[in-house]
Coordinates of C-alpha atoms and ligand atoms in Angstrom, one line a residue:
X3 CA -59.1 22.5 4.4
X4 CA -56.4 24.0 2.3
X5 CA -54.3 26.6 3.6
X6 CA -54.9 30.0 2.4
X7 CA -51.8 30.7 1.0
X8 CA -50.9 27.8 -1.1
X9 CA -54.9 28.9 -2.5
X10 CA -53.3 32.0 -3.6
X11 CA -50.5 30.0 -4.7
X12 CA -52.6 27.8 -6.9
X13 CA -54.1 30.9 -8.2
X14 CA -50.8 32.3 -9.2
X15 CA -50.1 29.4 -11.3
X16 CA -53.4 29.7 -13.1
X17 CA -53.3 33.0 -14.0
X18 CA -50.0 32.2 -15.6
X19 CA -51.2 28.5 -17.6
X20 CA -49.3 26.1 -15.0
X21 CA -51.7 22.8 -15.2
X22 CA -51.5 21.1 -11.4
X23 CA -53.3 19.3 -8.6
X24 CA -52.9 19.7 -4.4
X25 CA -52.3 16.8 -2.9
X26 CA -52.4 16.3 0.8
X27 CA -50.8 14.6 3.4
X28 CA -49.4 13.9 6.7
X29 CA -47.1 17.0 8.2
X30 CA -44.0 15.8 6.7
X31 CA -40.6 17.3 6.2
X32 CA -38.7 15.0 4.5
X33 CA -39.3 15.3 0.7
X34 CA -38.6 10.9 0.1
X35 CA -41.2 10.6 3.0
X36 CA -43.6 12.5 1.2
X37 CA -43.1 11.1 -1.6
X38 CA -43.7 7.8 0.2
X39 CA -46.9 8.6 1.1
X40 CA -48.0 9.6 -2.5
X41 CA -46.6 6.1 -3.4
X42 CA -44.0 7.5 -5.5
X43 CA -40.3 7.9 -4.6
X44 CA -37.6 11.0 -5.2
X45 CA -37.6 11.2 -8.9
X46 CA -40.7 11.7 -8.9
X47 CA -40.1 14.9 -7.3
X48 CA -39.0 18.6 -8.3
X49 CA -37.4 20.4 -5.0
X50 CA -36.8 23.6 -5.1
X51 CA -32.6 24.7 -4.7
X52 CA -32.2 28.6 -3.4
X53 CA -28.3 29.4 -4.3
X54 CA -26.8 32.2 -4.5
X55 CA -24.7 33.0 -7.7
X56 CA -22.6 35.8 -8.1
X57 CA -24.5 38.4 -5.9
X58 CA -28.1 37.2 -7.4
X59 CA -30.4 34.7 -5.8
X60 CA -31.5 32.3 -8.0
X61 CA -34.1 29.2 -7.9
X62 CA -32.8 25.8 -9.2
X63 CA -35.3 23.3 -10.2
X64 CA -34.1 19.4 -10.7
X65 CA -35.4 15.9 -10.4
X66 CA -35.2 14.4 -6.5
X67 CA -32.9 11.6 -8.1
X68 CA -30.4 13.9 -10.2
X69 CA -27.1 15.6 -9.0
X70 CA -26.5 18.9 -9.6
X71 CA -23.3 20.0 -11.4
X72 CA -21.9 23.1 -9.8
X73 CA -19.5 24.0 -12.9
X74 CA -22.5 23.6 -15.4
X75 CA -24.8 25.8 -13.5
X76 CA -22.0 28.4 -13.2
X77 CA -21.1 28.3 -17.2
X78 CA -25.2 28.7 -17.7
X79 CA -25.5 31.4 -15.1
X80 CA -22.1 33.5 -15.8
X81 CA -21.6 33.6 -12.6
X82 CA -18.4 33.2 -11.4
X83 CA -19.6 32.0 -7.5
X84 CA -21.9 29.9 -7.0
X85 CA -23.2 28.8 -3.5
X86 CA -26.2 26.8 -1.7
X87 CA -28.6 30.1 0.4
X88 CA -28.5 29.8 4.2
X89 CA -31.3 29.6 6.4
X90 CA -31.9 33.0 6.7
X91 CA -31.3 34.0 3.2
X92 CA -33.7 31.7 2.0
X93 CA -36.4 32.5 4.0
X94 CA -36.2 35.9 2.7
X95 CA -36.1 35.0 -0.5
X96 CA -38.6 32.4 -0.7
X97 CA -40.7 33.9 2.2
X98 CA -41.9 30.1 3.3
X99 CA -39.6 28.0 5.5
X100 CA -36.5 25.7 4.6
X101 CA -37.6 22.5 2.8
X102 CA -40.9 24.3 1.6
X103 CA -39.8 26.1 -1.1
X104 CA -42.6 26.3 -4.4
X105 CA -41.4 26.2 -8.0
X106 CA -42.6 29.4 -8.6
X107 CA -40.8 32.4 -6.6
X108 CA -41.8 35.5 -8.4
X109 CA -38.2 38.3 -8.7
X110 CA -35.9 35.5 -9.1
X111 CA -34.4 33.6 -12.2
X112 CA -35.3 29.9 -12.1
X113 CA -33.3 27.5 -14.0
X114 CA -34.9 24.2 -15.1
X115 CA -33.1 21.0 -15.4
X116 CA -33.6 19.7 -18.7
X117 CA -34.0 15.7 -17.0
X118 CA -37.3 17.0 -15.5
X119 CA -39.2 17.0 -18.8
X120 CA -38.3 13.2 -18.9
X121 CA -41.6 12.8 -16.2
X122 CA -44.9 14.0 -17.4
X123 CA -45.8 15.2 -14.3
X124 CA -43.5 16.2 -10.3
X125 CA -44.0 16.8 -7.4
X126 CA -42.8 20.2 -5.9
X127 CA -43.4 22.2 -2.9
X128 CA -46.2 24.8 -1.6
X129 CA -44.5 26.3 1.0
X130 CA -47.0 24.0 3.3
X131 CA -45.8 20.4 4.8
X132 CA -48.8 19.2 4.3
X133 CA -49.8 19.6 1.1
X134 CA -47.7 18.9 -2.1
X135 CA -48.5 20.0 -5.7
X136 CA -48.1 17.5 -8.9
X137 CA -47.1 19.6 -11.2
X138 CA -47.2 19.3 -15.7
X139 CA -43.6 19.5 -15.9
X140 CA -44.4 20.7 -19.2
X141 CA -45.8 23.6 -17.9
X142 CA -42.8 24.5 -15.9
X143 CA -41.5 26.6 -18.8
X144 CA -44.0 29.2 -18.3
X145 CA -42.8 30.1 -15.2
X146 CA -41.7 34.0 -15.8
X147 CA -37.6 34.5 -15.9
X148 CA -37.2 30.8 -16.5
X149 CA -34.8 28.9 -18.5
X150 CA -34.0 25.3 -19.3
X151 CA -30.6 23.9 -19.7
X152 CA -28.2 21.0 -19.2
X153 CA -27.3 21.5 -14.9
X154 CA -26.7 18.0 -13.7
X155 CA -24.6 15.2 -13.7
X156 CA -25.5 12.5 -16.4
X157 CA -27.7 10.2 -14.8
X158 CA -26.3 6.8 -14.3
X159 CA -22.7 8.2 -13.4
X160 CA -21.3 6.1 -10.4
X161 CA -18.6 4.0 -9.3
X162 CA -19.8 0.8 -10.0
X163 CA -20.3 1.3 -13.8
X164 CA -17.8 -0.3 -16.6
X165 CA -15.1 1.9 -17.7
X166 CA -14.7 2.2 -21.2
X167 CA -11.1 1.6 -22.6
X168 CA -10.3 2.7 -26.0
X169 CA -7.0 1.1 -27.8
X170 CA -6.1 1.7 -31.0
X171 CA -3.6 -1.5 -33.3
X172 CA -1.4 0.9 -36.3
X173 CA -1.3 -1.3 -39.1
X174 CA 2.1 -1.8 -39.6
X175 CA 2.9 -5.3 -39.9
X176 CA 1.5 -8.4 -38.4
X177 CA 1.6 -9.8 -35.3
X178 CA 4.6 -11.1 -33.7
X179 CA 5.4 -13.1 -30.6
X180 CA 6.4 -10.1 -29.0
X181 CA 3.2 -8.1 -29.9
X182 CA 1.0 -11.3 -28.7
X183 CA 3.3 -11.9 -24.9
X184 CA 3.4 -7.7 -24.6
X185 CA 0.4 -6.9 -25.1
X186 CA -2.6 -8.7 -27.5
X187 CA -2.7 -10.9 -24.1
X188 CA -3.0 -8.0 -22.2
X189 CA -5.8 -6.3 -24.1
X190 CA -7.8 -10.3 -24.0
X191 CA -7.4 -10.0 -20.1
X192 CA -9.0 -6.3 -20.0
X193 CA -12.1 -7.8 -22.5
X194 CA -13.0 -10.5 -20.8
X195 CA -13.2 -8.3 -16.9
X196 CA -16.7 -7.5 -16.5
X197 CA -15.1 -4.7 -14.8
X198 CA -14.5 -2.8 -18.8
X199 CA -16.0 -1.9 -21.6
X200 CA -13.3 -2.4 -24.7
X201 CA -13.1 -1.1 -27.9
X202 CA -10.3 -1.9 -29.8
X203 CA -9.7 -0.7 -33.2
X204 CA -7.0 -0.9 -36.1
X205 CA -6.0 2.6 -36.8
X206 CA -6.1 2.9 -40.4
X207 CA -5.6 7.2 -40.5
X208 CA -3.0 7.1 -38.3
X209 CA -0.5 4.4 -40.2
X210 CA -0.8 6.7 -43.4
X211 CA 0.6 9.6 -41.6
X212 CA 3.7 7.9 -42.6
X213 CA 4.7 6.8 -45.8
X214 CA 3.4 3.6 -46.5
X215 CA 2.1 1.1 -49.2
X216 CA -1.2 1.9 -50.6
X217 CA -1.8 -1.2 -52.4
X218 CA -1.0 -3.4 -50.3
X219 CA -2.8 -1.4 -46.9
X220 CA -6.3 -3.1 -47.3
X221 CA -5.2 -6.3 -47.1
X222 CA -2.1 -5.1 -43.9
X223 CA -5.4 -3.9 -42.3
X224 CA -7.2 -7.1 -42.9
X225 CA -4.8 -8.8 -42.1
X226 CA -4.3 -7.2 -38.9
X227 CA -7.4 -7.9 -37.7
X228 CA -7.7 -11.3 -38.4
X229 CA -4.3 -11.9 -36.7
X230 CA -6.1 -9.9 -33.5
X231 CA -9.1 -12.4 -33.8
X232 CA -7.0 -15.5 -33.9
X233 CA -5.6 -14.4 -30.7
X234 CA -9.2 -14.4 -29.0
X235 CA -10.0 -10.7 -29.7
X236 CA -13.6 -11.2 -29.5
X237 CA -16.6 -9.4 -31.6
X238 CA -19.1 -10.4 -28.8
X239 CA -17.2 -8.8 -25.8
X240 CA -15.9 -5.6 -27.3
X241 CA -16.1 -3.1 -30.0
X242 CA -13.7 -4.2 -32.9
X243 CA -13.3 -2.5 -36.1
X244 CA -11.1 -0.1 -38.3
X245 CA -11.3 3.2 -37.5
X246 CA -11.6 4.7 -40.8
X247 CA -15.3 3.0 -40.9
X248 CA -16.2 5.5 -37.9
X249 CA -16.2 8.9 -40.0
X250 CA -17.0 10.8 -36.6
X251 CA -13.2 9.8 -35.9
X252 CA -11.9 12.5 -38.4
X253 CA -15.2 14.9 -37.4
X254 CA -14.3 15.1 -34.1
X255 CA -10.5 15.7 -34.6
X256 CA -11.3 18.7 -36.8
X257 CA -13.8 20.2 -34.1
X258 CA -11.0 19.3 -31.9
X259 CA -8.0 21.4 -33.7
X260 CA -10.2 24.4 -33.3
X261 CA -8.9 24.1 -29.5
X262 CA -5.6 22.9 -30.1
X263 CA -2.2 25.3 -30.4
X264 CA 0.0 24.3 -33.1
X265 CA 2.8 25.4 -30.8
X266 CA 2.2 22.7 -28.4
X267 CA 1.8 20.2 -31.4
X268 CA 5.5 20.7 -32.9
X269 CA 6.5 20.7 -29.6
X270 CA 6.0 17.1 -28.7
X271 CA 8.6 14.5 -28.6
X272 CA 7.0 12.5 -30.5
X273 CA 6.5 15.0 -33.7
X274 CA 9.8 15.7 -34.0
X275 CA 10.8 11.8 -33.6
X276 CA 8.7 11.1 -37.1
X277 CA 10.1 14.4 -38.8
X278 CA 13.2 13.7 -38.1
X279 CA 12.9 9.8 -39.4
X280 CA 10.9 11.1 -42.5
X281 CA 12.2 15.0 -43.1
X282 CA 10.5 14.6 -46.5
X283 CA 6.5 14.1 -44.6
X284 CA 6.4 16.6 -42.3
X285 CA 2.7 16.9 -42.7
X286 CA -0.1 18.7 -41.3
X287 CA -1.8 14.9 -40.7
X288 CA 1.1 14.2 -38.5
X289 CA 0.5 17.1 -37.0
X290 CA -2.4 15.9 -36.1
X291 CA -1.9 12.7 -34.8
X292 CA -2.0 13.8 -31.5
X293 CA -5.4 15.6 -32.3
X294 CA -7.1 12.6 -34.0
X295 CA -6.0 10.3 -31.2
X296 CA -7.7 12.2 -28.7
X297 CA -10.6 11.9 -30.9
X298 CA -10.6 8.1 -30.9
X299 CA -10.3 7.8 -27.3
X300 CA -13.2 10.9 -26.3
X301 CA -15.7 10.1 -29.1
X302 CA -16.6 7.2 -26.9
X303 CA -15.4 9.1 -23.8
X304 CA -12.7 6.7 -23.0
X305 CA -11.4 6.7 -19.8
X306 CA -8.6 4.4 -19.7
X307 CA -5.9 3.5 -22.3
X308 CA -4.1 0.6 -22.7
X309 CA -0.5 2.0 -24.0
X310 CA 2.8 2.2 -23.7
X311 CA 4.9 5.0 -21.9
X312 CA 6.0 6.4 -25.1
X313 CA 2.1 7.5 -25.6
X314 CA 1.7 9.6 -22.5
X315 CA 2.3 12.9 -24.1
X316 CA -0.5 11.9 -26.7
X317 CA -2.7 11.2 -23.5
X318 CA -1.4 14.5 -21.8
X319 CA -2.6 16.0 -24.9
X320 CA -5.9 14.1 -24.9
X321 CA -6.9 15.3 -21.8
X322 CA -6.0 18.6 -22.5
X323 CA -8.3 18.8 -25.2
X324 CA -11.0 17.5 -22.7
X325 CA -10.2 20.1 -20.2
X326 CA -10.5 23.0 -23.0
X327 CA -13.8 21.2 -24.5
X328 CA -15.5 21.0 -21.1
X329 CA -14.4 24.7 -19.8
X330 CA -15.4 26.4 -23.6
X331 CA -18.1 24.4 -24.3
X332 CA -19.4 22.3 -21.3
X333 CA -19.2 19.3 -22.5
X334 CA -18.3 16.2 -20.3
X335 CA -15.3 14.3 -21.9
X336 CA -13.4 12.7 -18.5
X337 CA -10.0 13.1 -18.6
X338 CA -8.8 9.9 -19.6
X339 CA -5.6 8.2 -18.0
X340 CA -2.7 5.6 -19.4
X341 CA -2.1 2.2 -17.5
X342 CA -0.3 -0.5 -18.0
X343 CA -1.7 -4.1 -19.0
X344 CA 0.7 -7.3 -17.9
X345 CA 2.5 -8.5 -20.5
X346 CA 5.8 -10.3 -20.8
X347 CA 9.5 -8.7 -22.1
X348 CA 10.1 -10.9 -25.3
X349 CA 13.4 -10.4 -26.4
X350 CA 14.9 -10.2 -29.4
X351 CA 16.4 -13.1 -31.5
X352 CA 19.6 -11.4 -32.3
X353 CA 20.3 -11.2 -28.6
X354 CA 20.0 -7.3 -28.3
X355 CA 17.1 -5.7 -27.0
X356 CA 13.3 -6.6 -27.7
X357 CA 11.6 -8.5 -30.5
X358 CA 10.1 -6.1 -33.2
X359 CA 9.4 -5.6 -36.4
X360 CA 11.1 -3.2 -37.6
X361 CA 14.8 -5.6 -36.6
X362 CA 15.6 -8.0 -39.4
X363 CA 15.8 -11.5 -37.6
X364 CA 14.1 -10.6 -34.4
X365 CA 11.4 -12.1 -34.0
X366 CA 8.7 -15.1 -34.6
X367 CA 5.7 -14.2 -36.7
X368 CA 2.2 -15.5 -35.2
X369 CA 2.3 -17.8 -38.2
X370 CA 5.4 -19.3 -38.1
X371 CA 5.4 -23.1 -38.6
X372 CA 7.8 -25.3 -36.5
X373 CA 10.8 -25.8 -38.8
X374 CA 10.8 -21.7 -39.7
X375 CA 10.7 -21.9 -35.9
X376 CA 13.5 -24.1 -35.7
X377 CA 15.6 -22.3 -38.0
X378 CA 15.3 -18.6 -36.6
X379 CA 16.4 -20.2 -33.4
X380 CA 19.4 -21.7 -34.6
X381 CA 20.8 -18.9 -35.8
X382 CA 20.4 -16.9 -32.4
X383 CA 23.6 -16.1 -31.4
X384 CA 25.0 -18.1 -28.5
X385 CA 28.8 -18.3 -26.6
X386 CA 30.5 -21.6 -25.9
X387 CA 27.7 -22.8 -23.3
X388 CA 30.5 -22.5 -19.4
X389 CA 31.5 -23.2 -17.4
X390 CA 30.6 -20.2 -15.5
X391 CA 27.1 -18.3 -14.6
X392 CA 24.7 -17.4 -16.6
X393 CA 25.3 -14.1 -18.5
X394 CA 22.3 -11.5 -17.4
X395 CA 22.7 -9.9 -21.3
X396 CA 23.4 -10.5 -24.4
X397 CA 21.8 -13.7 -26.4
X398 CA 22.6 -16.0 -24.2
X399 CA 20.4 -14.4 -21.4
X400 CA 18.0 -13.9 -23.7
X401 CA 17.4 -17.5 -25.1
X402 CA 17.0 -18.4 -21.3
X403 CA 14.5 -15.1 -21.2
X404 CA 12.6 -17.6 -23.7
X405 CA 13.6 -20.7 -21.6
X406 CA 11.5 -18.9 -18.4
X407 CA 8.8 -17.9 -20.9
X408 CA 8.3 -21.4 -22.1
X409 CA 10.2 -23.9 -20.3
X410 CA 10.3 -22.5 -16.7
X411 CA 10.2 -26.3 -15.4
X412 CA 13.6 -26.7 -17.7
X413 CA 15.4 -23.8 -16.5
X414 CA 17.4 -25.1 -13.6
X415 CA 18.4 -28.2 -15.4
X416 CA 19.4 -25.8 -18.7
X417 CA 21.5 -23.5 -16.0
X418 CA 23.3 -26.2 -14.4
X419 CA 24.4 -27.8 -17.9
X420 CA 25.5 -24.2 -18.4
X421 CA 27.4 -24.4 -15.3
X422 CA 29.1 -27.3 -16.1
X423 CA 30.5 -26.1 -19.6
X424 CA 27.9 -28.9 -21.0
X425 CA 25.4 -26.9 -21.9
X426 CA 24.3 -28.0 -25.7
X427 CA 22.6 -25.2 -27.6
X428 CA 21.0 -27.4 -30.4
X429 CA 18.8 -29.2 -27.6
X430 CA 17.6 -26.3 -25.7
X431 CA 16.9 -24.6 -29.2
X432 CA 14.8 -27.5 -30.3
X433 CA 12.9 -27.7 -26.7
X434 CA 12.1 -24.4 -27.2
X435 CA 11.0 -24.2 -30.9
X436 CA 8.5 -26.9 -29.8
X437 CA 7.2 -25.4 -26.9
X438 CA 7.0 -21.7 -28.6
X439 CA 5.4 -23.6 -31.3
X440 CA 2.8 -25.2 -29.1
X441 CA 1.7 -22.3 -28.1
X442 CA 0.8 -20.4 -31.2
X443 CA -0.4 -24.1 -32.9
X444 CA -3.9 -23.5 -31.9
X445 CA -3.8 -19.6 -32.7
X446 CA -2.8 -20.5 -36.3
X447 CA -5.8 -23.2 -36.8
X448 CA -7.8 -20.2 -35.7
X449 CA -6.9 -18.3 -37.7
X450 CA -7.1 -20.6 -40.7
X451 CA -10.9 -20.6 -40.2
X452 CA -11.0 -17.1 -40.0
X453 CA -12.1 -16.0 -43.9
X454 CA -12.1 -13.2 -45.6
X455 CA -15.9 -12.6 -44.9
X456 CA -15.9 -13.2 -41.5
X457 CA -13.0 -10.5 -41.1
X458 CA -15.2 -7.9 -43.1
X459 CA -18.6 -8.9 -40.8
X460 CA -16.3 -8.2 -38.0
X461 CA -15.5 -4.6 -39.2
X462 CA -18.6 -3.9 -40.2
X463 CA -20.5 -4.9 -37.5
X464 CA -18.3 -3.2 -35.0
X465 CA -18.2 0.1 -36.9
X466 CA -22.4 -0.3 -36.8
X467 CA -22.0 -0.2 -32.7
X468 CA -18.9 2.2 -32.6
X469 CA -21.1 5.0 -34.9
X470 CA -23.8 4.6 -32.6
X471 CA -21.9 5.8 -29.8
X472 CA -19.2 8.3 -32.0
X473 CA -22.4 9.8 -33.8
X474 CA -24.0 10.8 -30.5
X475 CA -20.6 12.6 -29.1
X476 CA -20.4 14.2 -32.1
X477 CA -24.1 15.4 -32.3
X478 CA -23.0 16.7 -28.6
X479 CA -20.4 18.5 -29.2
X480 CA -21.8 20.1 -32.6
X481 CA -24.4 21.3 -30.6
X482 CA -22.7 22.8 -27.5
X483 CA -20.1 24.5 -30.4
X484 CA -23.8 26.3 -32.0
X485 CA -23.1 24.2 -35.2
X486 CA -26.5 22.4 -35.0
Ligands
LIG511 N1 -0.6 6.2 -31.2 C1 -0.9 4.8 -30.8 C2 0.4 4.0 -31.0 O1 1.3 4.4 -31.8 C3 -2.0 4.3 -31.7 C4 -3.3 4.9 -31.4 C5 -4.0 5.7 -32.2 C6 -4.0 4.8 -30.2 N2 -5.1 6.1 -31.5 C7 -5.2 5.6 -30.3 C8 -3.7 4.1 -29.0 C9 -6.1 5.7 -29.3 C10 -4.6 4.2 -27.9 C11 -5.8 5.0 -28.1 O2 0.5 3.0 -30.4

């Protein structure tokens, strides 16, 4: 016997097209128990949320297995409150008890998940705990006042996933011993922790918002990459390719900049930095650097960056421009955060500061063979080797920085020679150029297999994967913005 008023109930949803079936069932309260019984479980259910949202009740319809997501729901109410009905209120409302409530409450707006059209048919309440009704979900958009829209959390959100990390390589040389200790070692730890996603990518538009040598950037770029496989940057464990290949990169950026003050851009550290080293490129595309690198990192909605500390205003800016895209247009860019990866302080050859490239004599290529090896070292600056203690600056200190990095066994024997005044520079040197050369032996038979083709497979292969993801983002956001 079915209980008059889920009848009428029935008969309301006829009269208005709303395909469904009574099911009975034990008294039960608990929606998982009854879902139990109907050998289903929670997402196979549709309960019924009263909440209150600015001074308007409203009826919230999701799957059993979905979150709600308060801010959402606020944005596609215009409310600016938003909270869940008590007891009282919803039993006024609703007019059947707490944990009953149907689909269908006639006098108040019902908002409709948009994950509940992924089931063919729910289950949802009949103001009776012992019946249920399966409902077409289909259907569901005939109830009067109703309306469809994005009002949970994305499914699949929770602690345990992989976090994506985005880094992007600028093009401007290739790699050095201080790149490869500092930090390609560092970004080979994060791609082989099951605990991250990686994508790592040569940044192609953001090494020409500098002058630079178009004729000879293709092959730099190349270049660059095959330098980043030889080091064990691998296509099967993350996302590797040239950024320029992933057009969404430059789509994103512009939809970006409509959110962006040019104030705040020409006020960052790092603009004026670049104007002031090129006065005669002060450009709108360095500009928006900042702009474009917050694209790269929130087209695959990145969540933590590999850089250094000279980047954080770039990621301060990033998740600005998350912030501004999630409060205008809902979207759900996280708000991505700078870390540090382990790597080592290589110092500089000419006994001042750190190896790089842009310092004459300061550092070992990647493909240096032994004797150039050899002779960079020996003309490293040195004093007259003691008696006395081991400088802590200057290039003595740093050719036994080198002596830790690849001779740590050696380094009490090298200090005590030092202490004595016997110290012999030529021998250390040579210990190190063999040990240094060692090291990157194997990277430079690597990369000797590495052709041409296989370097453009790479690229074109990753940029394949990374448009898959980039394409989606941007089909997101041009929809949110009304441009699709
Ligand atoms: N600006 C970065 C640098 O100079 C390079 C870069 C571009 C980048 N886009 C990125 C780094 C995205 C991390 C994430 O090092």
């Amino acid at each position: 016997m079915t209980d008059e008023n889920v009848q009428n109930y029935s008969e309301q949803l006829k009269e208005l097209g709303i395909e469904h079936q009574i099911l009975k069932h034990p008294h039960l309260v608990d929606a998982e128990k009854v879902q139990a019984f109907l050998g289903d479980d929670i997402s196979g259910s549709v309960p019924t949320l009263i909440m209150k949202a600015g001074d308007k009740f409203v009826a919230i319809l999701k799957r059993g297995d979905t979150r709600l997501d308060s801010a959402k729901l606020k944005k596609v109410l215009g409310a600016d409150s938003l909270r869940m009905a008590n007891k009282e209120e919803f039993e006024e409302v609703t007019g059947v008890p707490v944990g009953a409530a149907r689909v269908f409450n006639p006098g108040l707006v019902t908002v409709l998940d948009k994950n509940v059209f992924e089931k063919e048919f729910l289950n949802g309440g009949t103001g009776s705990f012992t019946l249920t009704i399966k409902y077409k979900t289909e259907d569901l958009k005939k109830i009067p006042d109703s309306l469809v829209a994005d009002i949970t959390q994305a499914v699949g959100v929770d602690v345990n996933r992989r976090r994506r990390i985005f880094a992007g390589m600028r093009p401007t040389g290739r790699l050095h011993l201080g790149n490869y200790l500092g930090s390609a070692k560092g970004m080979l730890a994060l791609q082989n922790d099951p605990k991250f996603e990686t994508i790592f990518m040569v940044v192609d538009l953001h090494g020409i918002t500098t002058p630079y040598d178009n004729t000879a950037y293709q092959e730099n770029i190349k270049n660059v990459m095959r330098d980043y496989l030889a080091v064990g940057l691998d296509p099967d464990k993350s996302i590797l390719t040239v950024q320029s290949r992933v057009p969404e990169h430059i789509e994103l950026a512009y939809l970006f900049s409509t959110v962006t003050t040019i104030a705040k851009m020409t006020h960052l550290p790092t603009f004026k930095e670049k104007v002031k080293q090129y006065p005669e490129h002060s450009t709108m595309a360095l500009l928006n650097y900042p702009v474009l690198m917050a694209a790269d990192i929130l087209v695959y909605k990145g969540e933590l960056v590999p850089v250094g500390i000279d980047q954080e205003p770039h990621i301060e800016v990033t998740r600005e421009i998350a912030r501004r895209m999630n409060q205008e247009y809902g979207t759900d860019f996280p708000e991505p955060q700078r870390f540090a990866t382990k790597g080592e302080y290589v110092p500089s050859l000419t006994g001042e500061g750190k190896m790089s490239k842009s310092v004459e004599g300061s550092y070992i290529s990647l493909t240096d063979d032994l004797q150039t090896i050899t002779a960079k070292l020996a003309k490293t600056p040195t004093d007259a080797g003691g008696p006395g203690e081991v400088p802590k600056e200057g290039p003595v200190a740093n050719l036994f920085k080198f002596t830790e990095l690849y001779k740590p066994e050696r380094l009490e024997y090298y200090a005590g020679l030092y202490g004595q005044g016997k110290l012999r520079y030529f021998e250390m040197k040579q210990e190190l150029a063999g040990a240094i050369f060692a090291d990157l032996k194997p990277i430079q038979e690597k990369r000797n297999q590495i052709t041409d083709e296989v370097v453009e497979k790479v690229i074109s292969e990753g940029a394949e994967k990374a448009r898959k993801i980039a394409s989606e983002t941007v089909a997101e956001v041009k929809k949110k913005m009304g441009l699709i």
